[in-house]
Coordinates of C-alpha atoms in Angstrom, one line a residue:
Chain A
X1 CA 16.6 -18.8 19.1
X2 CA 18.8 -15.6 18.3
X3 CA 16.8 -13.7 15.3
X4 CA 19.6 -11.8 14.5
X5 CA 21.4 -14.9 13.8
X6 CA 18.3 -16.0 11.7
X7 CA 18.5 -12.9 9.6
X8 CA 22.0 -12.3 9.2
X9 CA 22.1 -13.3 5.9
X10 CA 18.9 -11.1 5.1
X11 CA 20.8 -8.6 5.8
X12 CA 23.3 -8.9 2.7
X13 CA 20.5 -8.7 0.2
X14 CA 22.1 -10.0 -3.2
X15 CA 23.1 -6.5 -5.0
X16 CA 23.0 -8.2 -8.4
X17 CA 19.5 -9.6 -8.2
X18 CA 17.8 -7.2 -10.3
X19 CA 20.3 -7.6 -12.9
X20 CA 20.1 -11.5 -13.2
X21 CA 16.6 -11.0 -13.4
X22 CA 16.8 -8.7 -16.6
X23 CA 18.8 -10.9 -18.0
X24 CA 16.1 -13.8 -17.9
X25 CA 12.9 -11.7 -18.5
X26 CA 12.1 -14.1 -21.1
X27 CA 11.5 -16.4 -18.6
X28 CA 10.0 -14.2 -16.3
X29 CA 7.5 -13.4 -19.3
X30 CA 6.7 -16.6 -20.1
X31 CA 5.1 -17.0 -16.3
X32 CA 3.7 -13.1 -16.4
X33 CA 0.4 -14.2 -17.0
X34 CA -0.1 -17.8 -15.2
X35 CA -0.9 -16.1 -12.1
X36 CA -4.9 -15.3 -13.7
X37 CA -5.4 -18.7 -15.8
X38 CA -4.8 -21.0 -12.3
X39 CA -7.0 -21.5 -9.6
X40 CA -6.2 -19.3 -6.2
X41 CA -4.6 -22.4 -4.8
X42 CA -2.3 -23.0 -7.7
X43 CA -0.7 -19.8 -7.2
X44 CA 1.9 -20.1 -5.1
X45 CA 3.2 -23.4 -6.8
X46 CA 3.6 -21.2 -10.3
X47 CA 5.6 -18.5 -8.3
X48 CA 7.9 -21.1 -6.9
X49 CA 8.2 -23.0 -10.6
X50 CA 9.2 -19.4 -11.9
X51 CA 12.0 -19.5 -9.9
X52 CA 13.3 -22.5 -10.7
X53 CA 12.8 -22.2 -14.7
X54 CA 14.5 -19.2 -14.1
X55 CA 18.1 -19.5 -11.9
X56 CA 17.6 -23.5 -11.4
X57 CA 16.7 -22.6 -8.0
X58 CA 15.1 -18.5 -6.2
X59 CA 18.0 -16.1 -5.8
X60 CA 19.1 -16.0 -2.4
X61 CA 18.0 -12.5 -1.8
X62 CA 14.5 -12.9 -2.8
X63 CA 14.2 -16.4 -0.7
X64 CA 15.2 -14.1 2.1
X65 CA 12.7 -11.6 1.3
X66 CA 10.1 -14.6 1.6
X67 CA 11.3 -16.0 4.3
X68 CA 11.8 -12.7 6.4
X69 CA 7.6 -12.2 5.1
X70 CA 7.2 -15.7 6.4
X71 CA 8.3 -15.1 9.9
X72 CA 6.5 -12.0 10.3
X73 CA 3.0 -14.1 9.1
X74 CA 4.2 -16.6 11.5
X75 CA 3.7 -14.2 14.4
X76 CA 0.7 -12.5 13.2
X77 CA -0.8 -16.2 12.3
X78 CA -0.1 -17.5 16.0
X79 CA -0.7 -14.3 17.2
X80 CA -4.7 -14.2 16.4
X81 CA -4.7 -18.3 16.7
X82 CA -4.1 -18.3 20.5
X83 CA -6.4 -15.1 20.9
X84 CA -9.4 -17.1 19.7
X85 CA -8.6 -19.7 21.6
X86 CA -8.9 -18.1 24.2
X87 CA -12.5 -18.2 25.4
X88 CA -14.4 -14.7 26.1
X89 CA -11.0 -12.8 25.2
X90 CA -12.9 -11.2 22.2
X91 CA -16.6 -10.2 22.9
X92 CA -19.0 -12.2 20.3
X93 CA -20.4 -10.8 17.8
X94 CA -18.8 -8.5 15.1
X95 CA -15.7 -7.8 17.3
X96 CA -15.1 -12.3 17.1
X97 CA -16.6 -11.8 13.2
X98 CA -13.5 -9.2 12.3
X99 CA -10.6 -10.9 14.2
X100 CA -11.8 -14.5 12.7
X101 CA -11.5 -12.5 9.2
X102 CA -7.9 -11.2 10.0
X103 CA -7.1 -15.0 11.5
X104 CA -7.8 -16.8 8.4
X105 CA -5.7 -14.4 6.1
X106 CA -2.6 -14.0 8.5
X107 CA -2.9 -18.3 8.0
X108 CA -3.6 -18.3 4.2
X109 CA -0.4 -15.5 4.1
X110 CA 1.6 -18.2 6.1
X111 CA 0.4 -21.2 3.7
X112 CA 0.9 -19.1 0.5
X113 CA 4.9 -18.6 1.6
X114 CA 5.7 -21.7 2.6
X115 CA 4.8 -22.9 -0.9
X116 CA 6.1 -20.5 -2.9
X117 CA 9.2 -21.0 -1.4
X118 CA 9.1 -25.0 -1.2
X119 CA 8.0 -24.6 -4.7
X120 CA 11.3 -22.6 -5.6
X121 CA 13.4 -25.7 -4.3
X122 CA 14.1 -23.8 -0.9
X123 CA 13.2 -24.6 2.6
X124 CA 11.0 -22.3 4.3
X125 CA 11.9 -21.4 7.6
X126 CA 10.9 -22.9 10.6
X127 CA 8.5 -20.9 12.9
X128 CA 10.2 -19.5 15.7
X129 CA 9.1 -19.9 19.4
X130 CA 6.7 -16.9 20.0
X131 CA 6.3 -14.9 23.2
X132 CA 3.5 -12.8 22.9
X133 CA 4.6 -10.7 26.1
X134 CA 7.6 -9.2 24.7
X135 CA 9.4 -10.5 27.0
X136 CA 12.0 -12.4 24.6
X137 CA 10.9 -16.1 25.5
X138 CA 10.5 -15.0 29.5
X139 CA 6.8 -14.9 29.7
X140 CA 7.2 -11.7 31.7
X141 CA 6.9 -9.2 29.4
X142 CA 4.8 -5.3 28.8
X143 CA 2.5 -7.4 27.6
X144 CA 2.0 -10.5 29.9
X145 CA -1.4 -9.7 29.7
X146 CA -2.5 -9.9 26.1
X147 CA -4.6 -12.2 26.4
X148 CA -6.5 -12.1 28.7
X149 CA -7.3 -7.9 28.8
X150 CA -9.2 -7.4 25.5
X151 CA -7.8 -4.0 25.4
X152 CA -4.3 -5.5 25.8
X153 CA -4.9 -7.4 22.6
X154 CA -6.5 -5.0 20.8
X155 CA -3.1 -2.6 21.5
X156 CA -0.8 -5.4 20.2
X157 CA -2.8 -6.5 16.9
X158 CA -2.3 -2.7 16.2
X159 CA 1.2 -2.7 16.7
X160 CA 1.6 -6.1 14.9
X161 CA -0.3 -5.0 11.7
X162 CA 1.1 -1.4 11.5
X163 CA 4.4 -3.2 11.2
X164 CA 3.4 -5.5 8.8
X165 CA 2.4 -2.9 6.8
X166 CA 5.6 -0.9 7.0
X167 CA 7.8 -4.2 6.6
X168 CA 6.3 -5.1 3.8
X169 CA 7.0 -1.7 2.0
X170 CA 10.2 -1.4 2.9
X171 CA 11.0 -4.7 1.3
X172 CA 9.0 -3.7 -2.0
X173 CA 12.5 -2.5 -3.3
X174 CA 13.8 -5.5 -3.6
X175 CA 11.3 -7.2 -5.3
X176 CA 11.8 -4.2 -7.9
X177 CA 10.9 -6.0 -11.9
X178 CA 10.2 -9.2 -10.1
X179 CA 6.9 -9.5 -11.7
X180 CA 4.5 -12.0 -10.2
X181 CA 6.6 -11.5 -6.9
X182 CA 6.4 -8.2 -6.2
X183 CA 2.5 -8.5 -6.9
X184 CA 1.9 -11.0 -4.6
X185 CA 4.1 -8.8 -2.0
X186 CA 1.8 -5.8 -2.7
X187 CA -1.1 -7.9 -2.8
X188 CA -0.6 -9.2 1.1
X189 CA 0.8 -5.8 2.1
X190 CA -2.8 -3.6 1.4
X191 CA -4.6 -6.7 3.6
X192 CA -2.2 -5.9 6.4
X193 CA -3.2 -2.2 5.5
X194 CA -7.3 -3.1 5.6
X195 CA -6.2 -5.7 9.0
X196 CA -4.8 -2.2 10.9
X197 CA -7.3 0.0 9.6
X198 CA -10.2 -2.4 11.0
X199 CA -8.1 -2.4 14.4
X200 CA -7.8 0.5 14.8
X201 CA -11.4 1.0 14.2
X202 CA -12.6 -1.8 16.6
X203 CA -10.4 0.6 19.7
X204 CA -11.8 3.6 18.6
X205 CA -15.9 1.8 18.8
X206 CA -14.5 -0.1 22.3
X207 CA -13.6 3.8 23.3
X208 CA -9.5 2.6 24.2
X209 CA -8.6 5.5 22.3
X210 CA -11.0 8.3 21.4
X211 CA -8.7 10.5 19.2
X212 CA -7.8 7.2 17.2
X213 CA -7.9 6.8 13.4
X214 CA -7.9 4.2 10.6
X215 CA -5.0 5.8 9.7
X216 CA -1.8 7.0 11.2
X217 CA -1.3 10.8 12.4
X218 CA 2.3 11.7 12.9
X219 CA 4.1 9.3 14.8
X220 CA 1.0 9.1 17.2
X221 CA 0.8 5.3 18.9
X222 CA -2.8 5.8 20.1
X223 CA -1.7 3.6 23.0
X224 CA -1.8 4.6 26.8
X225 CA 0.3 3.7 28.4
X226 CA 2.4 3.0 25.6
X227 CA 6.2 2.0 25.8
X228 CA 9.3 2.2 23.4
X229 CA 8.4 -1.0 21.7
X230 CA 4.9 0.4 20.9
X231 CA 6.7 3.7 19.9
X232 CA 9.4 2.1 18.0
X233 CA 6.1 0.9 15.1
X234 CA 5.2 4.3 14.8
X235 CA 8.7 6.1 14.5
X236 CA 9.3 8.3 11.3
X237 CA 5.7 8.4 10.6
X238 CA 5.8 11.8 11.3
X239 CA 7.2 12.5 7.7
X240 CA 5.8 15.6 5.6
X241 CA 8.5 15.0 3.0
X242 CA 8.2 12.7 -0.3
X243 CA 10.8 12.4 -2.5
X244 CA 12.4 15.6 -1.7
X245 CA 9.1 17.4 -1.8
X246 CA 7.9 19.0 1.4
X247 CA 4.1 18.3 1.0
X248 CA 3.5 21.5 2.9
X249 CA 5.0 23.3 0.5
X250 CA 2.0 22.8 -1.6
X251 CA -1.8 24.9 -1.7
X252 CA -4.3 22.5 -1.7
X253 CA -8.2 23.5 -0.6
X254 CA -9.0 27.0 -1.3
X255 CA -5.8 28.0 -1.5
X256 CA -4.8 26.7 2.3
X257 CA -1.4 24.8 2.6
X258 CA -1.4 21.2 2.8
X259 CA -0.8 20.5 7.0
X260 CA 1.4 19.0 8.4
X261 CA -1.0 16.3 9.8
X262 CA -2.4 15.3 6.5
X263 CA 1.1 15.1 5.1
X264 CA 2.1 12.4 7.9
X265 CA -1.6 10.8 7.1
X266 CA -1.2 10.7 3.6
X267 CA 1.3 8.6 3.0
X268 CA 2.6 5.3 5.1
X269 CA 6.4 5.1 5.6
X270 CA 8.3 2.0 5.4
X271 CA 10.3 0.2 7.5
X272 CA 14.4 -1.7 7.6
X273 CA 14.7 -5.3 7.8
X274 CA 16.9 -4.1 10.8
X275 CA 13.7 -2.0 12.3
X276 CA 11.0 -4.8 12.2
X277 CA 13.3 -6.9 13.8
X278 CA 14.2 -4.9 16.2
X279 CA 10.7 -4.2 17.4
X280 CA 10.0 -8.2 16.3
X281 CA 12.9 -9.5 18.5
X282 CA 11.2 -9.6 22.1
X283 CA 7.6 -11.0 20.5
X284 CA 10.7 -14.1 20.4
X285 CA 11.6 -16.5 22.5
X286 CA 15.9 -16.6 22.2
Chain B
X1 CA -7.8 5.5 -30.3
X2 CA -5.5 7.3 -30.3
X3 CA -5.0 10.9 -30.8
X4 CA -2.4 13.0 -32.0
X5 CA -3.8 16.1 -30.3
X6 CA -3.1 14.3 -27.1
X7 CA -1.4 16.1 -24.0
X8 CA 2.0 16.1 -23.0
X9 CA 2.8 13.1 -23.6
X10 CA 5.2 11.1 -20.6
X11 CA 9.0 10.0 -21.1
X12 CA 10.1 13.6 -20.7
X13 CA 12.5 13.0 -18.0
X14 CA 14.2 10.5 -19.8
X15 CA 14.6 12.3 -23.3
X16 CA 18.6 13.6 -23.4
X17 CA 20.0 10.6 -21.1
X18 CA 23.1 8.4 -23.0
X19 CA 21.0 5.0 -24.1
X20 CA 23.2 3.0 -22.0
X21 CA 23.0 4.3 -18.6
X22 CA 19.5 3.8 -16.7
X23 CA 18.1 6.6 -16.2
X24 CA 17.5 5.8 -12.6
X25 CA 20.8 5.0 -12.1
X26 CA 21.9 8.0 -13.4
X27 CA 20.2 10.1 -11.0
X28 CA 21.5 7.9 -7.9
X29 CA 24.9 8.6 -9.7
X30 CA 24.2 12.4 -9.9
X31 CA 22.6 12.4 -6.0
X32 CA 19.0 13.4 -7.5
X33 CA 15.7 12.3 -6.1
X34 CA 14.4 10.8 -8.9
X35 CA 10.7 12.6 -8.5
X36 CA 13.0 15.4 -7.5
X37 CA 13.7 16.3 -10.9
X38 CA 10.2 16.6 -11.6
X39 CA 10.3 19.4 -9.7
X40 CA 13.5 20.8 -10.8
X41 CA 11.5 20.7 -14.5
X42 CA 8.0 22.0 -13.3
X43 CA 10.3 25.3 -12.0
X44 CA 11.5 25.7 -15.7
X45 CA 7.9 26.0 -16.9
X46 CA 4.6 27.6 -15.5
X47 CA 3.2 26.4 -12.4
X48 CA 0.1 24.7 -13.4
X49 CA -0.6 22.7 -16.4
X50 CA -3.6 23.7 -18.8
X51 CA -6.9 22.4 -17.6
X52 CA -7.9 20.1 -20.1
X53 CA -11.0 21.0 -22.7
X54 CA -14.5 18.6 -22.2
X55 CA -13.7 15.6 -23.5
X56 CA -10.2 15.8 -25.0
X57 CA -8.0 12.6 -25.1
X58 CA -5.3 12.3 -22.2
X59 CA -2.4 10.0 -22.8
X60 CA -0.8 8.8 -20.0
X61 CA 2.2 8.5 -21.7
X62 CA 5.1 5.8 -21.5
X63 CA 7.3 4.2 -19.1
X64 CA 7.8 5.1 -15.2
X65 CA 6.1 8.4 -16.1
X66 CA 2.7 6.7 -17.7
X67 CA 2.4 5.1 -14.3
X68 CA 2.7 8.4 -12.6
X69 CA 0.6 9.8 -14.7
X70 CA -2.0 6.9 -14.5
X71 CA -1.3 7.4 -10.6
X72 CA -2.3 11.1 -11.1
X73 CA -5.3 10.4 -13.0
X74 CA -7.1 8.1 -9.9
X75 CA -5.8 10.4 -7.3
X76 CA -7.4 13.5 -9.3
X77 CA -10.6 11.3 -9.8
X78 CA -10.6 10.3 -6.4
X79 CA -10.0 14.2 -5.1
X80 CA -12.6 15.8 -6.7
X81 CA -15.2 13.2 -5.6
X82 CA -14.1 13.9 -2.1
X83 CA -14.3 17.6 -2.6
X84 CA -18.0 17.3 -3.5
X85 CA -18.8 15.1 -0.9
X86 CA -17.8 17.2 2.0
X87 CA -19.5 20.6 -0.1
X88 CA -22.4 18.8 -0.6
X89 CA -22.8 16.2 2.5
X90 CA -25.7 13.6 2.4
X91 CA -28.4 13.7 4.6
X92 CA -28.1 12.0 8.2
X93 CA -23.9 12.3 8.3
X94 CA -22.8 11.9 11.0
X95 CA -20.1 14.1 13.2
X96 CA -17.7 11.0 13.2
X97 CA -18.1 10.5 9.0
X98 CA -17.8 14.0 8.5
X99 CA -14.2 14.3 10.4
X100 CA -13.2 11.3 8.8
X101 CA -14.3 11.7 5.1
X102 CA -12.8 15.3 5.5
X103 CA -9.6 13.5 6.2
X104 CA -9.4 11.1 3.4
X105 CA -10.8 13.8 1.1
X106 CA -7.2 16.1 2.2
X107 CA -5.2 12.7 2.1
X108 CA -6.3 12.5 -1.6
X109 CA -5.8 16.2 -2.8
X110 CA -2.7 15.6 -0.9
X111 CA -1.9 12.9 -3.2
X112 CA -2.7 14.4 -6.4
X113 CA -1.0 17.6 -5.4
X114 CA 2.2 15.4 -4.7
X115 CA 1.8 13.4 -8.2
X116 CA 1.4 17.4 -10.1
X117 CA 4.3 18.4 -7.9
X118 CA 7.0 15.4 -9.0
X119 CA 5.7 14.9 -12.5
X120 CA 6.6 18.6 -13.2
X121 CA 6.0 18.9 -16.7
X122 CA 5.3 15.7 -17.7
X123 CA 2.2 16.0 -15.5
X124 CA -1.2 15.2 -18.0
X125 CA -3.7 17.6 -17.4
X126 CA -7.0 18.5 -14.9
X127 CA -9.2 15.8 -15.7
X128 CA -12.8 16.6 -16.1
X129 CA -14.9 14.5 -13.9
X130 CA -18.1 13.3 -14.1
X131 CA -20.2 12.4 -11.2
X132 CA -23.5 12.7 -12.9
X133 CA -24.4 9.4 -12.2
X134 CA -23.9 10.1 -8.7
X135 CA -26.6 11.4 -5.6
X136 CA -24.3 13.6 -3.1
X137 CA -27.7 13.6 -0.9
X138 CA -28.1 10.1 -0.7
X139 CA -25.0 8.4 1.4
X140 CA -25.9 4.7 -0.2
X141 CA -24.6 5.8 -3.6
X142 CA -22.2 8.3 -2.0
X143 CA -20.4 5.4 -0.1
X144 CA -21.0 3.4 -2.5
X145 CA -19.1 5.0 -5.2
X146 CA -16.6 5.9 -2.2
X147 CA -15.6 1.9 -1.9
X148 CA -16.1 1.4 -5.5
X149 CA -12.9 4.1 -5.8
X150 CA -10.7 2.9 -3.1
X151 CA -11.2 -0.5 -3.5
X152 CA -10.1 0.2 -7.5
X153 CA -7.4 2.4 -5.9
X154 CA -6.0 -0.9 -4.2
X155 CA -6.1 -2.8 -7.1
X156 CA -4.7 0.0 -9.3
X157 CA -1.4 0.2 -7.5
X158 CA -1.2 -3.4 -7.0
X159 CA -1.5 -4.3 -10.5
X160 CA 1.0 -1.6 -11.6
X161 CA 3.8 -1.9 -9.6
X162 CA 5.6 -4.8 -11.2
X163 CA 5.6 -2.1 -14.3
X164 CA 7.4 0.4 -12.4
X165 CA 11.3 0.2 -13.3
X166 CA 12.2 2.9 -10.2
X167 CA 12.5 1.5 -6.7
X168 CA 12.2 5.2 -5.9
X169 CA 8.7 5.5 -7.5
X170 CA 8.0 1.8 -6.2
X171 CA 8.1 3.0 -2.8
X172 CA 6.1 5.9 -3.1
X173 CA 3.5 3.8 -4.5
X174 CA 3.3 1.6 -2.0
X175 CA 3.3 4.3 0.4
X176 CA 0.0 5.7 -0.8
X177 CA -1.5 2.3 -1.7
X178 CA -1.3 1.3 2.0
X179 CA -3.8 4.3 2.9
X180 CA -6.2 3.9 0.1
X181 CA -6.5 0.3 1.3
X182 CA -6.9 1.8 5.4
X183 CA -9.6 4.4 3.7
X184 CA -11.2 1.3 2.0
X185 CA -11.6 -1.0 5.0
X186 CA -13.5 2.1 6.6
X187 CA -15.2 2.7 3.7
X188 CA -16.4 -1.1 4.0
X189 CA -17.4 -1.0 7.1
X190 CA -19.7 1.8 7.4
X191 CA -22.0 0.8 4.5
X192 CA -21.7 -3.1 6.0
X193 CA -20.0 -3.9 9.3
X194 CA -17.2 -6.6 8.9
X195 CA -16.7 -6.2 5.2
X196 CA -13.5 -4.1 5.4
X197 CA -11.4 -6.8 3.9
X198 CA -14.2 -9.8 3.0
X199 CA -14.3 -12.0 0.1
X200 CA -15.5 -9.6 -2.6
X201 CA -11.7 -8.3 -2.5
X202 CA -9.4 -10.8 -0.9
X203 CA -9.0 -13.9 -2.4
X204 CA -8.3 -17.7 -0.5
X205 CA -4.6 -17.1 -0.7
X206 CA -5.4 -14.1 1.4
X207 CA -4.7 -11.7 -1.3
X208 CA -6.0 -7.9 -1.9
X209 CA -7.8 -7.1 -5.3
X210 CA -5.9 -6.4 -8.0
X211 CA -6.0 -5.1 -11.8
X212 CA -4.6 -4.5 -14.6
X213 CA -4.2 -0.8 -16.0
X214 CA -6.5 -1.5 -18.9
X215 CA -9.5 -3.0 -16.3
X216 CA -8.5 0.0 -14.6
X217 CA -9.3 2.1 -16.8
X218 CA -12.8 0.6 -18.0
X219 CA -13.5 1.1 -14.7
X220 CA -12.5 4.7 -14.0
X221 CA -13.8 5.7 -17.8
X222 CA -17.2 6.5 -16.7
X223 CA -16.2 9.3 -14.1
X224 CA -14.4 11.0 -16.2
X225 CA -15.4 13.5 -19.2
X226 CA -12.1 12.8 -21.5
X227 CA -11.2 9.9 -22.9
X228 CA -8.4 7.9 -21.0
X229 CA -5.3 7.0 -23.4
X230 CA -3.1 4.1 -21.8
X231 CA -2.0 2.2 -24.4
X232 CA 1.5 3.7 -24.1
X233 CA 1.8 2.2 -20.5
X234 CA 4.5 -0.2 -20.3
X235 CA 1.7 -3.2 -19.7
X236 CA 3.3 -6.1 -20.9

């Protein structure tokens, strides 16, 4: 399975979305509020009839926003699945506790897509063949051993929720006046941001890194040996610039400069459709 | 209620642009960083905004800018609590809280210091905060108000996003929201191991907390010494 291929379309985000959706706001309105009057499960079946009382059927750009989300859940969801299958991988106790947490979200993220986007009229897309080595679908890849070196594992769930995180802000623009959308989007991307914090936790108490942080410092992986697939998550992290304002620029505890490290921790940086696939593409098989 | 001795109020930016074009696209149009202009106006004035008195009314003001502002407001909150916590450190810290509650405590000045910084004169005011109901000695109610902000920091910027209007100020949003929600799940997890993302704050669709700027704002209300004015927000 070629992702590229899969993608292509993503790629050509529809440039007139967010104007077809101001022009139906009404309709947009009328469903503003549904989210909090249904129960949990209900959800995703609103945000699907949205779309459909709205354009007849999702604009294409946003189905491929969903459906790029979906595939990245995919791969987090059979990620964890085959981990806890995998008897003694994970040692009992609060380590097997956290990872059964993350588990059961990445699945509920992958069960909330599929119907929001069946619920629009569209067809989700089909999970792809995974291979967890990175070895595109050979079985031979950096990470052959994932599971079955705990540490190995541990390095990979890092990589795959730091990504998450930073894919789903970088598609947060185009979800832009989307309402219940957008929400849901944000709502899944801070879990990805409490999944990678509790990661990298867990590797800092297993002592695989000792200078590791919930957070990200510069474009540090945390990861030895690491490789430029690791490297590739953690790229442009190393930003001290928002907006056009150098964060350094600015006095902040008695009268000492903001540093360059708390400017890179401070804020998370987003990622291309064009970047997650790229470090997505070998966790494929083609 | 409202009051009409209320700080600057927000929309500023927007004040002198033709009706018909977007004000956002107007500033891709001119090659401006939106928050950029902020800037550009904060050099036109005097470098810091008045404190604000005990007690007086802030209003957040309207539009992008009453976001921002209500953005500010939590990251100023959230600053100054950190700020007392590492002055003042409860008994039995350890070495490993201490590095790490310094760092979220300079990721959150950072924060506010970038909101003052892009807001430029629309910026509201220093709040006045009020952690009276608050024991710095005791780390049960100091962590405890610690996840109590983060965890309302996540839902904050979750529930205000779909108000924003600016994919420029959308993105910066979710840029910080993604490390109050890392500083949360440690938060969680040293006052209960495992609860970094548990049920109290993600729901069965596997979705984070999330509020409304007006449940917010009963929230944040007690913590702060003057009186929170949203009604301008652009809450629909």
């Amino acid at each position: 399975m070629n992702l590229n291929q899969l993608f292509s379309q993503i790629e050509q985000a529809d440039p007139e979305i967010h104007d077809r959706l101001d022009t139906r706001r009404s309709a947009m309105r009328q469903f503003a509020n549904l989210g909090k009057k249904l129960a949990a499960t209900a959800i995703p079946v609103a945000l699907g009839a949205m779309f459909k009382k709205a354009y007849g059927q999702a604009p294409a750009g946003l189905l491929e926003v969903l459906n790029f989300a979906l595939t990245l859940e995919y791969l987090e969801a059979e990620f964890y699945t085959t981990a806890l299958a995998k008897t003694g991988l994970i040692p009992a106790g609060a380590a097997l506790g956290a990872i059964q947490t993350i588990s059961t979200h990445e699945t509920q993220h992958v069960a909330f897509l599929r119907t929001a986007i069946t619920g629009a009229g569209a067809t989700p897309v089909a999970k792809p063949k995974f291979d967890f080595s990175g070895g595109s679908g050979s079985g031979t890849g950096p990470f052959a051993n994932v599971f079955n070196s705990y540490e190995l594992f541990l390095a990979v769930a890092q990589t795959l929720e730091d990504t998450g995180v930073r894919a789903y802000k970088g598609q947060a623009p185009n979800l832009l006046r989307t309402g219940d959308v957008l929400t849901a989007a944000l709502r899944i991307h801070s879990v990805e941001a409490r999944h990678a914090s509790q990661i990298r936790q867990m590797r800092r108490a297993a002592n695989f890194s000792t200078t590791i942080k919930p957070w990200i410092t510069l474009n540090n992986t945390e990861i030895n040996p690491d490789n430029a697939v690791i490297q590739a998550v953690y790229n442009g992290e190393n930003n001290p610039t928002q907006a056009g304002l150098d964060l350094r620029a600015y006095r902040a505890l008695d009268n000492a400069a903001v540093t360059f490290v708390t400017a890179t921790e401070a804020f998370d940086e987003p990622l291309t459709r064009a970047e997650v696939l790229a470090i997505a593409g070998p966790f494929i098989a083609r | 209620m409202k009051s009409s001795m209320t700080t600057k109020p927000g929309g500023t930016l927007e004040a002198g642009l033709p009706r018909p074009m977007h004000r956002r696209n107007f500033l891709r149009y001119a090659g401006v960083s939106v928050l950029g202009t902020g800037l550009l106006a904060a050099a036109c004035t005097k470098d810091d905004p008045n404190p604000l008195t005990y007690g007086e009314t802030v209003n957040l003001g309207s539009g992008d800018i009453g976001i921002l502002n209500y953005a500010y407001a939590l990251e100023q909150l959230e600053a100054a609590f950190y700020i007392q916590v590492i002055q003042t450190q409860y008994s039995g810290i350890t070495a490993a809280e201490t590095a790490l509650l310094t760092d979220i405590r300079d990721h959150e000045v950072a924060h506010r210091e970038f909101f003052k910084a892009a807001l430029g004169i629309s910026a509201i005011g220093g709040l006045t905060p009020d952690f009276s109901k608050i024991n710095f000695s005791s780390r049960e109610s100091v962590l405890a108000t610690a996840k109590t902000f983060e965890d309302l920091g996540v839902s904050a910027y979750n529930g205000a996003g779909r108000y924003l209007t600016s994919a420029d100020y959308l993105t910066i949003a979710g840029k910080i929201v993604s490390v109050e929600a890392r500083h949360a799940a440690y938060i969680r997890n040293l006052i209960s191991n495992g609860s970094f993302a548990n049920s109290e704050v993600v729901d069965a669709n596997g979705l984070d907390v999330v509020r409304t700027p007006t449940e917010v704002i009963i929230l944040a209300q007690p913590f702060v010494r003057n009186t929170i004015d949203a009604t301008n927000l652009p809450i629909a």
